[in-house]
Short mmCIF file of C-alpha atoms and ligand atoms in Angstrom, two decimals:
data_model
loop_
_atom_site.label_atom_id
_atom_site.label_comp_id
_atom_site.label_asym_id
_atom_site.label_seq_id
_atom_site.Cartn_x
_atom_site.Cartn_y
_atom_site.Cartn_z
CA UNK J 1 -25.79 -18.72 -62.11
CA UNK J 2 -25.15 -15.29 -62.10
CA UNK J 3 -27.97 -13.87 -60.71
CA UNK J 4 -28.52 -16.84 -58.23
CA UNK J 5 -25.26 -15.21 -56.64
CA UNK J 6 -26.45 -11.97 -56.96
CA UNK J 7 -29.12 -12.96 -54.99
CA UNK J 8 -27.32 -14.54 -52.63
CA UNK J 9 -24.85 -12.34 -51.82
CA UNK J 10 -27.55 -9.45 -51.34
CA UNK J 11 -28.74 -11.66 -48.87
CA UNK J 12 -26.23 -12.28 -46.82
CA UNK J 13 -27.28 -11.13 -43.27
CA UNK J 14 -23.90 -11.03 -41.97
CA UNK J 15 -19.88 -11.31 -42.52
CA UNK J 16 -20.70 -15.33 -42.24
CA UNK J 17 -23.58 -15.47 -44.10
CA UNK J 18 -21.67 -13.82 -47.04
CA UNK J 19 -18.59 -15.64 -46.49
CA UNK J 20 -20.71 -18.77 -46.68
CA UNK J 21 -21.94 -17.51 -49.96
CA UNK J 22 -18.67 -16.88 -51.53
CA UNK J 23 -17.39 -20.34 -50.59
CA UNK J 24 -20.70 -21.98 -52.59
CA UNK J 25 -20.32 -19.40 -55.65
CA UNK J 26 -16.61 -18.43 -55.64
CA UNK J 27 -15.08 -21.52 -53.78
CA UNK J 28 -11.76 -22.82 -55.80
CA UNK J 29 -12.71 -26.53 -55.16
CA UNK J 30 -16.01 -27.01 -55.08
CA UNK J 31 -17.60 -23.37 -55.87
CA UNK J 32 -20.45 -23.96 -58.80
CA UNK J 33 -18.20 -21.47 -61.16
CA UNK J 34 -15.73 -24.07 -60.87
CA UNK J 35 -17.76 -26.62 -61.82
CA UNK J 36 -18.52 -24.81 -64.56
CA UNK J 37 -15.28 -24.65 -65.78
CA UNK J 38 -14.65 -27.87 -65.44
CA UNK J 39 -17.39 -28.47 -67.49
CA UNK J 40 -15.87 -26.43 -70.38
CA UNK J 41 -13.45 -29.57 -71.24
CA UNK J 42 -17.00 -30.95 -72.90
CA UNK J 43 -17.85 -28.01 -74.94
CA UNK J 44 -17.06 -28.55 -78.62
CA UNK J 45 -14.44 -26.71 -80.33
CA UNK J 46 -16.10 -24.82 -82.03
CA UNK J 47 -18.15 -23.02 -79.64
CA UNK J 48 -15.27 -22.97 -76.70
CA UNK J 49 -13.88 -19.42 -77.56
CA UNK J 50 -17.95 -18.13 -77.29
CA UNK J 51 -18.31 -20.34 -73.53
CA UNK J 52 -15.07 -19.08 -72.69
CA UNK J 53 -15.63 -15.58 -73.08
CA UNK J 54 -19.49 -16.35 -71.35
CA UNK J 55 -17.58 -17.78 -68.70
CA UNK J 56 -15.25 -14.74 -68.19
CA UNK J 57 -18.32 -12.12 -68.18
CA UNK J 58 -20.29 -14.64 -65.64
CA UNK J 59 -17.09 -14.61 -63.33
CA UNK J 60 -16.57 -10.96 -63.43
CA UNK J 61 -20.43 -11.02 -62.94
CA UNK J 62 -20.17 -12.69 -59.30
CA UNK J 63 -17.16 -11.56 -58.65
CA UNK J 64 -18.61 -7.53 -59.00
CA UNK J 65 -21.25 -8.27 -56.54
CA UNK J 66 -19.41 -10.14 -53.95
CA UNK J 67 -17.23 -6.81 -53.87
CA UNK J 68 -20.32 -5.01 -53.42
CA UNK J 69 -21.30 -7.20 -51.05
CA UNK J 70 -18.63 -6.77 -49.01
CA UNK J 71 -18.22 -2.96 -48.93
CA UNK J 72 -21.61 -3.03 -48.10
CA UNK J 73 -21.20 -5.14 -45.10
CA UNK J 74 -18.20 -2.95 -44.11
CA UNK J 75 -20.15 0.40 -44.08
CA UNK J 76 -22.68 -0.86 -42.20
CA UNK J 77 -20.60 -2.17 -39.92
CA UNK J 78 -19.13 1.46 -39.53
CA UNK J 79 -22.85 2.64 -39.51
CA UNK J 80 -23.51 0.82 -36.56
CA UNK J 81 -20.91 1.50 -34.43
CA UNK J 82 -21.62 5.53 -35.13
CA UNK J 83 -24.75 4.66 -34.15
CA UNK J 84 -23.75 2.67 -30.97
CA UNK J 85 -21.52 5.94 -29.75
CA UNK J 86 -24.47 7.81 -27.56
CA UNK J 87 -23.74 11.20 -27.14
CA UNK J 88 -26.27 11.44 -24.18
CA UNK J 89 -24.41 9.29 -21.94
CA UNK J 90 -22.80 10.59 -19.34
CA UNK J 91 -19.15 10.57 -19.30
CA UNK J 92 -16.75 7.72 -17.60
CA UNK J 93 -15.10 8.93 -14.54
CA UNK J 94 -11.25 8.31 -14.37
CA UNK J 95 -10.25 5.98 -11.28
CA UNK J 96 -9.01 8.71 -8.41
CA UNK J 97 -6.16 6.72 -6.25
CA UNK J 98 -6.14 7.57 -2.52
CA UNK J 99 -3.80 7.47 0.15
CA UNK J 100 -3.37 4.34 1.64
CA UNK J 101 -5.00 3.22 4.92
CA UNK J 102 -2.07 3.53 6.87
CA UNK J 103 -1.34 7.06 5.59
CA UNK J 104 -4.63 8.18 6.56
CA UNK J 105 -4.31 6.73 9.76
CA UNK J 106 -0.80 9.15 10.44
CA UNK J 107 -2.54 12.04 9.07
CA UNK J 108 -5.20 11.78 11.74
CA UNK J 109 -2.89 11.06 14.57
CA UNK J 110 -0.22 14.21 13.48
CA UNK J 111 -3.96 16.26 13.33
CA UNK J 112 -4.83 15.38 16.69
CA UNK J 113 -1.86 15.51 18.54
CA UNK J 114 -1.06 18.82 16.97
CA UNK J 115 -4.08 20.16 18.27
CA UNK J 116 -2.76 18.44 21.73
CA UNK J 117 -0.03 21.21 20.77
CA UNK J 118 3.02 18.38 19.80
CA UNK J 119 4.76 19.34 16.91
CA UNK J 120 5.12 16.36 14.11
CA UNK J 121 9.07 15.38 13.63
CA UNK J 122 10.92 13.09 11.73
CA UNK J 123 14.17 10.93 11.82
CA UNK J 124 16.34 8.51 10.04
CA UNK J 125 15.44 5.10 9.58
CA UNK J 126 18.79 3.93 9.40
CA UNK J 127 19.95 4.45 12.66
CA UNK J 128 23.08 4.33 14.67
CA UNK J 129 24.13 2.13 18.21
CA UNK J 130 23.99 5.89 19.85
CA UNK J 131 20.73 6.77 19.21
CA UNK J 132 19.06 3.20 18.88
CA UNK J 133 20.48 1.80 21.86
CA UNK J 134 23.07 3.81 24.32
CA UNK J 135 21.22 7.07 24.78
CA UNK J 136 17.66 4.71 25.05
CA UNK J 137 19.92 3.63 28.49
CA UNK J 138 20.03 0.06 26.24
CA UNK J 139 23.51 -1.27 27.48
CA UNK J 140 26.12 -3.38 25.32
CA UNK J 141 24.66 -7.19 27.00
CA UNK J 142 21.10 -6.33 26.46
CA UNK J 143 19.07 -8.33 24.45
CA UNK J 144 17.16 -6.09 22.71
CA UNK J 145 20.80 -5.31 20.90
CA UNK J 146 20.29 -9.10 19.14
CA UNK J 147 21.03 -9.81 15.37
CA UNK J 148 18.42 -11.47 15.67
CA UNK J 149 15.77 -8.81 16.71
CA UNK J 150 17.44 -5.88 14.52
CA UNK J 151 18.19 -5.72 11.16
CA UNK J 152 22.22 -4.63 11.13
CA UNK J 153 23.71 -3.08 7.96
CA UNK J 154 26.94 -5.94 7.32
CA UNK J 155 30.00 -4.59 8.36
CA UNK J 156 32.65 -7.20 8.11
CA UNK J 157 34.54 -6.83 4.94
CA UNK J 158 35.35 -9.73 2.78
CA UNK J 159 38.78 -9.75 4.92
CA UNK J 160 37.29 -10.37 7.76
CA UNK J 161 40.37 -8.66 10.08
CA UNK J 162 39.12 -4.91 8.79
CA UNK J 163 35.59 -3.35 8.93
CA UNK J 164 34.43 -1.56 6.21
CA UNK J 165 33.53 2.00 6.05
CA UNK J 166 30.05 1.27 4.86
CA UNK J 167 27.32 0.10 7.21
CA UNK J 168 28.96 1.50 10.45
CA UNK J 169 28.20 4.22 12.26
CA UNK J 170 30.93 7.33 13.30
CA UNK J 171 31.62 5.37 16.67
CA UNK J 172 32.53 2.51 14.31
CA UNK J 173 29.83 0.84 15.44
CA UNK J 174 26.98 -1.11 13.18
CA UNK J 175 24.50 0.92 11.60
CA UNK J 176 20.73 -0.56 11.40
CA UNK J 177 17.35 0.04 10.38
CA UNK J 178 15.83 1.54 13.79
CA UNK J 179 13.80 -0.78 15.45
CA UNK J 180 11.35 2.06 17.39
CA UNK J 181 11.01 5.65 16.72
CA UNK J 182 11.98 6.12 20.66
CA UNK J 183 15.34 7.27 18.68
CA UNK J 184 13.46 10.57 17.68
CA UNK J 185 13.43 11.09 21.26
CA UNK J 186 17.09 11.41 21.32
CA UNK J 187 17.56 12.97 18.17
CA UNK J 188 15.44 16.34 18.86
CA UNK J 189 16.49 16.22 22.74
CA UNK J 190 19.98 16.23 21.65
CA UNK J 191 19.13 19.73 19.15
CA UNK J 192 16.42 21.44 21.50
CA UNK J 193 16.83 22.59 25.04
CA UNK J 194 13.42 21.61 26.63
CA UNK J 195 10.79 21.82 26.91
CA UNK J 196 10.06 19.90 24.41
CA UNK J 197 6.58 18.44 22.95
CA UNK J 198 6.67 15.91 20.13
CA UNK J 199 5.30 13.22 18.39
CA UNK J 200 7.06 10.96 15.50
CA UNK J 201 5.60 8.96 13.05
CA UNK J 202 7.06 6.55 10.91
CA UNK J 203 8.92 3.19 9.93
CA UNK J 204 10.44 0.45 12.03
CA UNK J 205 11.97 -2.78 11.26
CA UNK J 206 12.25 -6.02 13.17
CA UNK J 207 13.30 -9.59 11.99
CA UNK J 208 10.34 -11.18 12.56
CA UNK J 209 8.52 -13.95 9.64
CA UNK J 210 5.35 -12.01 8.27
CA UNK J 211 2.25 -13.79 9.54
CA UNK J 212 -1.30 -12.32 10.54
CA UNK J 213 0.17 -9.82 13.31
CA UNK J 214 3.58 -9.37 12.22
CA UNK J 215 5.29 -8.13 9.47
CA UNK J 216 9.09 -6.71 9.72
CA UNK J 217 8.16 -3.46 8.76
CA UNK J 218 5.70 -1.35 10.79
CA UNK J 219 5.12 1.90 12.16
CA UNK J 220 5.00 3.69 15.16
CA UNK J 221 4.04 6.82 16.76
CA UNK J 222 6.22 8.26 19.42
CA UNK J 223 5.44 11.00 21.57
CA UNK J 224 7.50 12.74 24.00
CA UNK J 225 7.23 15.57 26.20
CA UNK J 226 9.39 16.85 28.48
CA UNK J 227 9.46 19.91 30.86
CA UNK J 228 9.37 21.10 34.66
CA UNK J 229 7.04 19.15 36.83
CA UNK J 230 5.70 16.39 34.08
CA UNK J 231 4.09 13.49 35.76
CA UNK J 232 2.39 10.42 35.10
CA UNK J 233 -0.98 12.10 35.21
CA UNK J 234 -0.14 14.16 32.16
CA UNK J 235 0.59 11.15 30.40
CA UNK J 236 -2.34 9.17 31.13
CA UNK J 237 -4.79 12.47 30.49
CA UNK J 238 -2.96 12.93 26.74
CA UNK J 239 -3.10 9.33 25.80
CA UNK J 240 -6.70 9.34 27.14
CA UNK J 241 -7.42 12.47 25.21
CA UNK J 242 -5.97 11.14 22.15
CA UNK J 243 -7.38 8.14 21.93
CA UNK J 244 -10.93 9.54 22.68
CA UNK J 245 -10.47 12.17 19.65
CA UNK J 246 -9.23 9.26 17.28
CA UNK J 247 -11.70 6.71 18.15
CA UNK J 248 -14.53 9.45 18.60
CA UNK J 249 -16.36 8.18 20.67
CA UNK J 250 -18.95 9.58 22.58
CA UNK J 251 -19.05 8.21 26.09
CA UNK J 252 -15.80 8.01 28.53
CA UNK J 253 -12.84 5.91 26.94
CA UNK J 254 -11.27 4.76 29.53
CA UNK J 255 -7.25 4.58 29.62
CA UNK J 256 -5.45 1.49 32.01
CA UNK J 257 -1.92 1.13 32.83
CA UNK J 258 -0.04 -1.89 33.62
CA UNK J 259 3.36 -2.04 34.85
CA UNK J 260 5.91 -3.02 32.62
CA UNK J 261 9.69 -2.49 31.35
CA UNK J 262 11.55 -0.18 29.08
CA UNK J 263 15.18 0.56 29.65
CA UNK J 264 14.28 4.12 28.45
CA UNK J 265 11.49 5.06 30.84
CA UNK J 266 11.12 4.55 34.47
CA UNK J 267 8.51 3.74 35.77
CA UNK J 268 7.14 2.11 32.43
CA UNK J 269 3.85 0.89 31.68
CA UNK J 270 1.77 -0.82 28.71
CA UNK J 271 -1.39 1.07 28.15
CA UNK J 272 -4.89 -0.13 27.35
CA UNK J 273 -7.53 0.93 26.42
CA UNK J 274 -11.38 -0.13 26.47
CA UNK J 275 -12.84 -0.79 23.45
CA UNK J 276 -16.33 -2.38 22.57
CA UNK J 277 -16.33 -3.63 25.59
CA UNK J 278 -12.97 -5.32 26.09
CA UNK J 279 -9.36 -4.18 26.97
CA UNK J 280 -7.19 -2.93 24.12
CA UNK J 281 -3.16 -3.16 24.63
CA UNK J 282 -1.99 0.65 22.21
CA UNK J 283 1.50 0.47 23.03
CA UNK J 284 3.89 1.12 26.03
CA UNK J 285 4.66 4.27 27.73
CA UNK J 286 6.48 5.71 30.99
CA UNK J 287 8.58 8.95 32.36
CA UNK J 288 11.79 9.50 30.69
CA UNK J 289 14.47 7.35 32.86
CA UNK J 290 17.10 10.17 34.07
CA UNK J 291 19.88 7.98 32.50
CA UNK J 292 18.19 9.30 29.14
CA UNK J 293 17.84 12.73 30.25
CA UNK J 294 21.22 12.91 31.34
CA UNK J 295 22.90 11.42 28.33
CA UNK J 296 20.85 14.40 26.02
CA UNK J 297 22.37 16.87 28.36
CA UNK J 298 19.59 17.31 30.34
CA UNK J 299 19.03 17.76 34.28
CA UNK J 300 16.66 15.32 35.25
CA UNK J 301 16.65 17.27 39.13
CA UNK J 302 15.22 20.31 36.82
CA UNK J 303 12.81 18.55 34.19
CA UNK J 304 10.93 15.56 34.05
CA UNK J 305 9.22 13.94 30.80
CA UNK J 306 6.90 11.33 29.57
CA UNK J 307 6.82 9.51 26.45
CA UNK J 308 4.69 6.59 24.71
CA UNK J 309 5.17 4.40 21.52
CA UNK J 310 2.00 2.81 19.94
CA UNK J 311 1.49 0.53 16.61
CA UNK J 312 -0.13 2.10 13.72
CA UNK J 313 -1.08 -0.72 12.19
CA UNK J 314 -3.07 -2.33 15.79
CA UNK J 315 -4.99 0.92 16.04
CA UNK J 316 -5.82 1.32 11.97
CA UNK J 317 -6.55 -2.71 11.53
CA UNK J 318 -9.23 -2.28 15.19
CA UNK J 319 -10.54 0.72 13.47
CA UNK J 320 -11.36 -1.01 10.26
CA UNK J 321 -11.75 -4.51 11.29
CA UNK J 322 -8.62 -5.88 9.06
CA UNK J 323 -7.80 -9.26 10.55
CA UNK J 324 -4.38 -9.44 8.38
CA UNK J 325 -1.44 -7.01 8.47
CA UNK J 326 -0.12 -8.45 5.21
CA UNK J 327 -3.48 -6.84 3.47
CA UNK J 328 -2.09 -3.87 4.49
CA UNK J 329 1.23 -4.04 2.14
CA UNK J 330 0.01 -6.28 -0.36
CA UNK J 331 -1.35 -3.23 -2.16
CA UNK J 332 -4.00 -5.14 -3.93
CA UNK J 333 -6.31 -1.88 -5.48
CA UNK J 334 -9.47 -3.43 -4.94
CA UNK J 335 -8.68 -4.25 -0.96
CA UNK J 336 -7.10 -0.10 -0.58
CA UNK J 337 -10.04 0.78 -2.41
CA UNK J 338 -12.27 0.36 0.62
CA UNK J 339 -10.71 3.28 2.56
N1 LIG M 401 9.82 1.93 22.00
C1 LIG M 401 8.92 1.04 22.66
C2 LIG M 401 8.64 -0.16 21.76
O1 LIG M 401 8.98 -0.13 20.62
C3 LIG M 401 7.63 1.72 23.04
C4 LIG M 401 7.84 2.82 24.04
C5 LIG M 401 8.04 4.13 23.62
C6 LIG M 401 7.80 2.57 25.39
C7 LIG M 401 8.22 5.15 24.55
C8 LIG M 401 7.96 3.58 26.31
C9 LIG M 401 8.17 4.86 25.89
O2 LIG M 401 8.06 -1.14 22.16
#
């Protein structure tokens, strides 16, 4: 019996095989030792201290080389994974992260207006009624002042009669998250005498549900510029200019204007521009309306200004063919990977 499980415990293959083996030699219920010693009950009386101490040495027998087995099996287990370890191979790179899509997208714009000679400049995004609305020429009744279009910080205490400090502005009035970077506008015009020559790039927040176009956070680029005999034509030949530079491409891009509305600019326009082939709405644009000037402290008889707003997210999700703005800000690694 012995040497049977010598034998088969040498030649176990594998953790299983060897396993299997113990459970035939070794098992407590039906193992063939145990059946051995069950068999002892037979054995005379005589002879039982003689089979006993047989038994014992056969035990310790099978016992000793299932321990052998098993440290066998371990070390060659460690064996092969020593072996598996291949010095020769070449190394595994650590995952870089990269900016995100949208981030690359302002980096370009800041490059190429800069080189257009605006300077990049920044603002709050929690905003004040001065600079969101009154100085942008956007009067008390106008609808673009809506709780429903703007995200206002709560101001009504708990009392109801008495509004809290917190969430209103100096004039008392609501604070809220800006709704267009046109407030930059205000914001350096107030601190520079002009000219001035600037572009802004950053967050702005509407109300509206997130769906394929929308989300209530986007960005914007503003630009501005303001000094003695600006006109329209400066406008169109600096959006043209930038747009050419960002797009890069190689024949004429061609820049359209339609009329349209802004309380802040006058005359305002929405700008297109052509794209493989069809017409591309950027963003809306105009001269400076006077009220504006006049409420930063400027003359409007002595200097005259354009500025423009455009989407980020239009021009980066044309450029790259994303059909859903919510990809953008779902940050899903293997989607931001691709830029
Ligand atoms: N602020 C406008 C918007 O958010 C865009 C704009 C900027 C229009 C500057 C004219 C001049 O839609």
């Amino acid at each position: 019996l012995a040497a049977d499980a010598e034998k088969a415990f040498a030649g176990a293959a594998d953790a299983d095989a060897l396993e299997a083996a113990r459970v035939e030699f070794l098992g407590a219920k039906a193992g063939r030792l145990k059946a051995v010693q069950k068999g002892m009950g037979k054995v005379d009386k005589a002879d039982k201290p003689a089979a006993g101490q047989k038994l014992n040495a056969v035990k310790q027998q099978i016992e000793q080389a299932f321990e052998a087995a098993t440290q066998r099996g371990a070390s060659a287990d460690a064996g092969e994974s020593k072996d598996a370890f291949d010095v020769t191979l070449p190394g595994r790179r650590p995952r870089l992260g990269r900016l995100h899509p949208i981030t690359q997208t302002i980096d370009r714009m800041k490059e190429i207006m800069g080189r257009l000679g605006f300077t990049a400049v920044e603002g709050p995004e929690i905003e004040d009624d001065w600079h969101n609305f009154e100085a942008l020429n956007i009067p008390l009744s106008h609808p673009a002042r809506d709780p429903l279009d703007n995200f206002y910080l709560s101001v009504a205490s708990a009392a109801g009669a008495k509004r809290s400090d917190q969430g209103a502005g100096p004039d008392g009035k609501p604070l809220l998250l800006r709704s267009q970077t046109s407030t930059v506008q205000i914001r350096v015009m107030e601190q520079t005498a002009p000219p001035v020559r600037i572009v802004s790039l950053g967050r702005v927040y509407r109300p509206d549900t997130a769906d394929a176009t929308h989300y209530p956070m986007f960005h914007q680029i503003e630009g501005l510029l303001v000094d003695k005999g600006v006109t329209m034509a400066d406008l169109k030949s600096v959006l043209r200019m930038f747009c050419q530079s960002y797009y890069g491409e190689s024949e004429d891009l061609h820049v359209r204007f339609r009329p349209s509305f802004f309380p802040f600019t006058e005359p305002s326009v929405e700008v297109d521009i052509n794209w493989q082939g069809g017409w591309m709405e950027i963003g809306g644009a105009g001269m400076v309306d006077p009220n504006v000037l006049r409420a930063v402290g400027y003359d409007p008889e002595e200097v005259t200004g354009f500025a423009f707003g455009m989407g980020v997210e239009r021009i980066a999700m044309r450029q790259h063919n994303i059909t859903d703005i919510r990809d953008l800000y779902t940050n899903d690694v293997r989607f931001l990977a691709q830029f």
